[in-house]
XYZ file of N, CA and C in Angstrom:
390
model
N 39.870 39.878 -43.756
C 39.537 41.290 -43.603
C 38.123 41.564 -44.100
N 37.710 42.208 -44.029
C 36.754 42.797 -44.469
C 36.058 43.689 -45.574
N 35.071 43.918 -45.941
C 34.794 43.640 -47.479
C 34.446 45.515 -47.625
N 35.562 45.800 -48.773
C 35.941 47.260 -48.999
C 34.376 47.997 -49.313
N 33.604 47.434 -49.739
C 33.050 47.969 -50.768
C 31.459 47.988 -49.657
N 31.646 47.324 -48.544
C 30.489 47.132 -47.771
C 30.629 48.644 -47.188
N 29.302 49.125 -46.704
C 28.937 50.536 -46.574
C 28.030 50.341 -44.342
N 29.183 50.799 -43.746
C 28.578 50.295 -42.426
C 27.841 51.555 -42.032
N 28.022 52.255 -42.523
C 27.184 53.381 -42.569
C 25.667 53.171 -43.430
N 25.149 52.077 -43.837
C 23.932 51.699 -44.508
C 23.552 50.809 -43.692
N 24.482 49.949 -42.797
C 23.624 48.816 -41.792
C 23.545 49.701 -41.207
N 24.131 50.742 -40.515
C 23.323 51.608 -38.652
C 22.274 51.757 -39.155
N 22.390 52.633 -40.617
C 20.973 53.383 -40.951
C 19.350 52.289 -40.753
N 19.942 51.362 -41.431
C 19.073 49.944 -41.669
C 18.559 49.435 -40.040
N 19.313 49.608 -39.396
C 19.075 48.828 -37.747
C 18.551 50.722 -37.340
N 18.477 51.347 -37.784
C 18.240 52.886 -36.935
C 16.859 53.084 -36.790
N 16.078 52.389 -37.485
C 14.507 52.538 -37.799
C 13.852 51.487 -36.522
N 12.607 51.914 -36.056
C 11.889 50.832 -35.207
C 11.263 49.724 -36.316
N 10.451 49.754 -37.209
C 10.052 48.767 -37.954
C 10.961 48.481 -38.560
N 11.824 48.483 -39.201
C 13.008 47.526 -39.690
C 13.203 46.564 -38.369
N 13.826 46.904 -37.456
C 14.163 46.196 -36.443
C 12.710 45.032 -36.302
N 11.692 45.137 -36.316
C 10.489 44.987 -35.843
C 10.773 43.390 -37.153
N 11.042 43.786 -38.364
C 10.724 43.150 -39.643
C 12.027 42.137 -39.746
N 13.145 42.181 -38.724
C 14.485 41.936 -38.835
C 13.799 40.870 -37.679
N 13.394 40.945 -36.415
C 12.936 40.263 -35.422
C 11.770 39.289 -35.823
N 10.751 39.845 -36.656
C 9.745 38.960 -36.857
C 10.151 37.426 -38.159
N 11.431 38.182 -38.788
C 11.737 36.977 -39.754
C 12.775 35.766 -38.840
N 13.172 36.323 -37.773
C 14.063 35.343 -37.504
C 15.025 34.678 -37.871
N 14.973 33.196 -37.908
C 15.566 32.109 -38.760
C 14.787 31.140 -39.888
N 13.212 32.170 -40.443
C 12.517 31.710 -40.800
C 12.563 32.400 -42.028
N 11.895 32.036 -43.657
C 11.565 32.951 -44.292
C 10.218 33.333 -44.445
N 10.205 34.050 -44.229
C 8.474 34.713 -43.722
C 7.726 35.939 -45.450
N 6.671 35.706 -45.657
C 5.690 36.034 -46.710
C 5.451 37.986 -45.861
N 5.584 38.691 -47.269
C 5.452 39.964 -46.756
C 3.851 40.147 -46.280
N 3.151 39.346 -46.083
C 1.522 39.350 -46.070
C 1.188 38.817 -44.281
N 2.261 38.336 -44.122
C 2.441 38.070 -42.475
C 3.161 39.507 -41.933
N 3.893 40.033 -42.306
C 4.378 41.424 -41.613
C 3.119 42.069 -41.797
N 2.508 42.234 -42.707
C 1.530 43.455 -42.700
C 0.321 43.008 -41.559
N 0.098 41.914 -41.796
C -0.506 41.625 -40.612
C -0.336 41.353 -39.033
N 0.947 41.239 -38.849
C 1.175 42.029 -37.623
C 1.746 42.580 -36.817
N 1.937 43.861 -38.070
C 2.559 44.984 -37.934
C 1.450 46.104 -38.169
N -0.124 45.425 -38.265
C -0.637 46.203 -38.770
C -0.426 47.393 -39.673
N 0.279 47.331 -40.488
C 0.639 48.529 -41.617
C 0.430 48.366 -42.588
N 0.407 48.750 -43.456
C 0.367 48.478 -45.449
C 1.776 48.214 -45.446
N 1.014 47.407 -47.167
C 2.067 46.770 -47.865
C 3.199 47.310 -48.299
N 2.710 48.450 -49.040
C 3.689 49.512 -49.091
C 4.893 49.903 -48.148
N 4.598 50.435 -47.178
C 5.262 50.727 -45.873
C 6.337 49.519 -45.769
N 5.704 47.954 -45.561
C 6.742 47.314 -45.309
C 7.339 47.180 -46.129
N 7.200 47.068 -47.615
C 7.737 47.046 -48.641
C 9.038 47.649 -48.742
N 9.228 49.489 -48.594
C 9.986 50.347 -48.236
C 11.136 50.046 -47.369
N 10.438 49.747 -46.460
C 11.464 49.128 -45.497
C 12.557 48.058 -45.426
N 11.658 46.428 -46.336
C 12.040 45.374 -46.568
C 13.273 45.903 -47.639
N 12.973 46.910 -48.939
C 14.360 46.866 -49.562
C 15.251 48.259 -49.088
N 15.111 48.674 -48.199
C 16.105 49.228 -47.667
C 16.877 48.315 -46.861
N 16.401 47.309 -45.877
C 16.931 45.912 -45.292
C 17.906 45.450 -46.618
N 17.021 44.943 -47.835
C 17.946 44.282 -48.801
C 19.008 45.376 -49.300
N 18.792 46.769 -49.190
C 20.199 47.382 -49.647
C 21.462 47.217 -48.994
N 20.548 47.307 -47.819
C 21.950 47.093 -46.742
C 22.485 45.792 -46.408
N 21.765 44.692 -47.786
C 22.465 43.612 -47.245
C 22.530 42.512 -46.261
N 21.324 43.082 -45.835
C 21.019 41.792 -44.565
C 19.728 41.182 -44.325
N 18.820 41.048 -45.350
C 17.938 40.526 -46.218
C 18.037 40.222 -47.631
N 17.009 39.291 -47.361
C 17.290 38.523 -49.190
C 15.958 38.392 -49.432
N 15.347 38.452 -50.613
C 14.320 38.084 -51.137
C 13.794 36.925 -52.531
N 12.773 36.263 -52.375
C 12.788 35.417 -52.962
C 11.058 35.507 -53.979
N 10.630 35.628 -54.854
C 9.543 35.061 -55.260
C 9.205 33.830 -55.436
N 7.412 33.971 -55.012
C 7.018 32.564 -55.254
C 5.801 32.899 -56.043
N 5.759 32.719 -57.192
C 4.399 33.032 -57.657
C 4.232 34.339 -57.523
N 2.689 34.611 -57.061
C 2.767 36.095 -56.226
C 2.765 36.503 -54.945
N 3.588 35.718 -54.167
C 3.841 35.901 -52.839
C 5.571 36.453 -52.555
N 5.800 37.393 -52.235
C 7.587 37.719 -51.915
C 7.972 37.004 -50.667
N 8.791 36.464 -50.458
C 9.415 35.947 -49.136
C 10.752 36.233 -49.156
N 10.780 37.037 -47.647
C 11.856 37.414 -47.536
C 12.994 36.589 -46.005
N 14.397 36.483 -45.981
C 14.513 35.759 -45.086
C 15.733 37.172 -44.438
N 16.676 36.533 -43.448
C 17.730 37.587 -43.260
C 19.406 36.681 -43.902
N 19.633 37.614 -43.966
C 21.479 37.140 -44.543
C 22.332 37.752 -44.129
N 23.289 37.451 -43.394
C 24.365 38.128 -42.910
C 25.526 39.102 -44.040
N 25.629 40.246 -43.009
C 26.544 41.275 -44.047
C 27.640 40.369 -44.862
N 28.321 40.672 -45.334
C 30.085 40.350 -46.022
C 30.889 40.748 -45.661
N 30.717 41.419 -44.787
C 31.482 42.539 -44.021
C 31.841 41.502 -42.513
N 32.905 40.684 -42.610
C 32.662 40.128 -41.151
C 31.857 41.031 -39.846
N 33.628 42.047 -39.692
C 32.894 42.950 -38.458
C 31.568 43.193 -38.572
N 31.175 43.702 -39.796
C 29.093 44.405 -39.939
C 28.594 42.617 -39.290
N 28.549 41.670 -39.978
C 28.250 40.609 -39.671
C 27.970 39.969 -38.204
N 29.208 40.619 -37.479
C 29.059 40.429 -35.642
C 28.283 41.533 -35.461
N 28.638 42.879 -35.779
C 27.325 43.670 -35.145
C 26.040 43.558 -35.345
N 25.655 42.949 -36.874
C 24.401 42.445 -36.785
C 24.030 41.260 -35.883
N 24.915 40.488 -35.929
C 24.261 39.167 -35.014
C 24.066 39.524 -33.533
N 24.927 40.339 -32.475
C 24.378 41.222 -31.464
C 23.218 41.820 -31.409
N 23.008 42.358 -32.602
C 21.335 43.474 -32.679
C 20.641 42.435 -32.472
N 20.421 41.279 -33.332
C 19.723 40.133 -33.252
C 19.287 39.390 -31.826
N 20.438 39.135 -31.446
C 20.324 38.465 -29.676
C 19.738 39.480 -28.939
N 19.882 40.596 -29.079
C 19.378 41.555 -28.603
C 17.491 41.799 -28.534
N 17.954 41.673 -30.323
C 16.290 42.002 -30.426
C 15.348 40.618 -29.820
N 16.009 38.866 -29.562
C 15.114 38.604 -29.693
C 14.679 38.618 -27.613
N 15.683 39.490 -27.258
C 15.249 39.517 -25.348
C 14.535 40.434 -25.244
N 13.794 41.547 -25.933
C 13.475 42.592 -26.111
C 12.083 42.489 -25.482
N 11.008 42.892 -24.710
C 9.648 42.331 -24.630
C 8.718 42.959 -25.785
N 9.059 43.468 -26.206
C 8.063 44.272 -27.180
C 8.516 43.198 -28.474
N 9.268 42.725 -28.720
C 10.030 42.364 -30.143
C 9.196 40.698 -29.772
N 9.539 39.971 -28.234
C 9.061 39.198 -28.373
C 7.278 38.341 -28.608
N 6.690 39.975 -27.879
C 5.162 40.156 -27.919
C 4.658 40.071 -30.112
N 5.603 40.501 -30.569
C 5.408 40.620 -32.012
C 5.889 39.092 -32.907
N 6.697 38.290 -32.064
C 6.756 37.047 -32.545
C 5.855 35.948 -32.045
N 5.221 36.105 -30.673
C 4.015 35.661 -30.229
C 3.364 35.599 -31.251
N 2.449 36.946 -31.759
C 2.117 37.433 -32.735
C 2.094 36.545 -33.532
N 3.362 36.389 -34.232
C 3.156 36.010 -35.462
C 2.733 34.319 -35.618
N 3.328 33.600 -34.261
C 3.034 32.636 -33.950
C 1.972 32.180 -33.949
N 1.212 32.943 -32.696
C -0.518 32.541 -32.848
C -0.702 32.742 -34.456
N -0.550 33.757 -35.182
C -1.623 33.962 -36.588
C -1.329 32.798 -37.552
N 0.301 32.235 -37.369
C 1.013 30.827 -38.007
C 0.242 30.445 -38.048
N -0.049 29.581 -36.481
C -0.370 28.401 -35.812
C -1.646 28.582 -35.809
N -2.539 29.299 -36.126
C -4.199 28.875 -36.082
C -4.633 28.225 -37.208
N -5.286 27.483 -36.724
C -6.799 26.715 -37.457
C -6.780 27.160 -39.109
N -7.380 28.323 -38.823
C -7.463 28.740 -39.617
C -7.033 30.719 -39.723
N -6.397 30.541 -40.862
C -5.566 32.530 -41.188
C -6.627 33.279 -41.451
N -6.653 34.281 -41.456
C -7.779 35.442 -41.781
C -7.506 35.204 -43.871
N -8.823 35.768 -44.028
C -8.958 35.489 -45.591
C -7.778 36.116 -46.180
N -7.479 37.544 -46.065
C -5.752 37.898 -46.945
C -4.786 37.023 -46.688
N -4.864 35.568 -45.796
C -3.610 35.198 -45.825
C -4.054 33.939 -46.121
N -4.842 33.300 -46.175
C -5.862 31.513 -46.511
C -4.775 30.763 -47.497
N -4.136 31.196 -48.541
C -3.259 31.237 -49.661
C -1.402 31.511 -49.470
N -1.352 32.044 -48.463
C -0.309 32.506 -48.355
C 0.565 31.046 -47.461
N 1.757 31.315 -48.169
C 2.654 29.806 -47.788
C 2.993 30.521 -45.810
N 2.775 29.638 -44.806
C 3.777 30.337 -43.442
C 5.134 29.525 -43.284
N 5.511 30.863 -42.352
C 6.778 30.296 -42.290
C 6.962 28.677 -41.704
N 7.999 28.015 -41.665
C 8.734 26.775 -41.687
C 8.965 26.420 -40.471
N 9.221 27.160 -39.926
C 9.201 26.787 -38.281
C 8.028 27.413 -37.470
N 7.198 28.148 -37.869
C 6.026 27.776 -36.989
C 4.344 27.274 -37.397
N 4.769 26.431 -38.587
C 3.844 25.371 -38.886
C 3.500 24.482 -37.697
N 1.991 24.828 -37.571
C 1.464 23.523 -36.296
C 1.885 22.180 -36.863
């Protein structure tokens, strides 16, 4: 059964936003550095910040420090049922063309030569290391 205390009324809210979704799509199956969302999501840190622990309230993000870099990955609810509806949003988000134009994105900025100076330092994600 399913877990009493889980609030499915905090995942809609969590999936109800366009940049959450945006920040839910760009992490994938990867754990990704909050210094790669801001860059291309073009937004401040802040902003994603906001967002990222409203994701972790609801449980379907996790966060990790490294030093001074946050990395955040995704984690499935406890909530079985929440758990299948998230993994739908997911398949969803990643057929999306706009969602996939933003993992392009993040790909090229991975995969170059060389990162723009705010990120020279910053660990990338694991699967799209050249």
């Amino acid at each position: 059964m399913g877990d009493k205390n889980y609030s499915i009324e905090l995942l809609f809210k969590a999936l109800a936003d366009g940049t959450r979704l945006k920040l839910i799509n760009l992490m994938g199956d990867d754990e990704v550095c909050v210094c790669f969302f801001v860059e291309v999501l073009k937004t401040n840190q802040p902003k994603i910040s906001r967002h990222l622990a409203y994701l972790r309230g609801a449980g379907v993000v996790a966060a990790r420090r490294d030093g001074k870099w946050m990395h955040y990955r995704i984690v499935e609810p406890p909530d079985p049922r929440a758990a299948n509806i998230f993994r739908e949003v997911r398949n969803w988000l990643e057929t999306d063309a706009t969602m996939q134009q933003d993992r392009a994105k993040l790909a090229k900025l991975c995969c170059a030569p060389r990162l723009p100076v705010q990120l020279q330092r910053a660990p990338r994600p694991a699967s799209l290391v050249a």
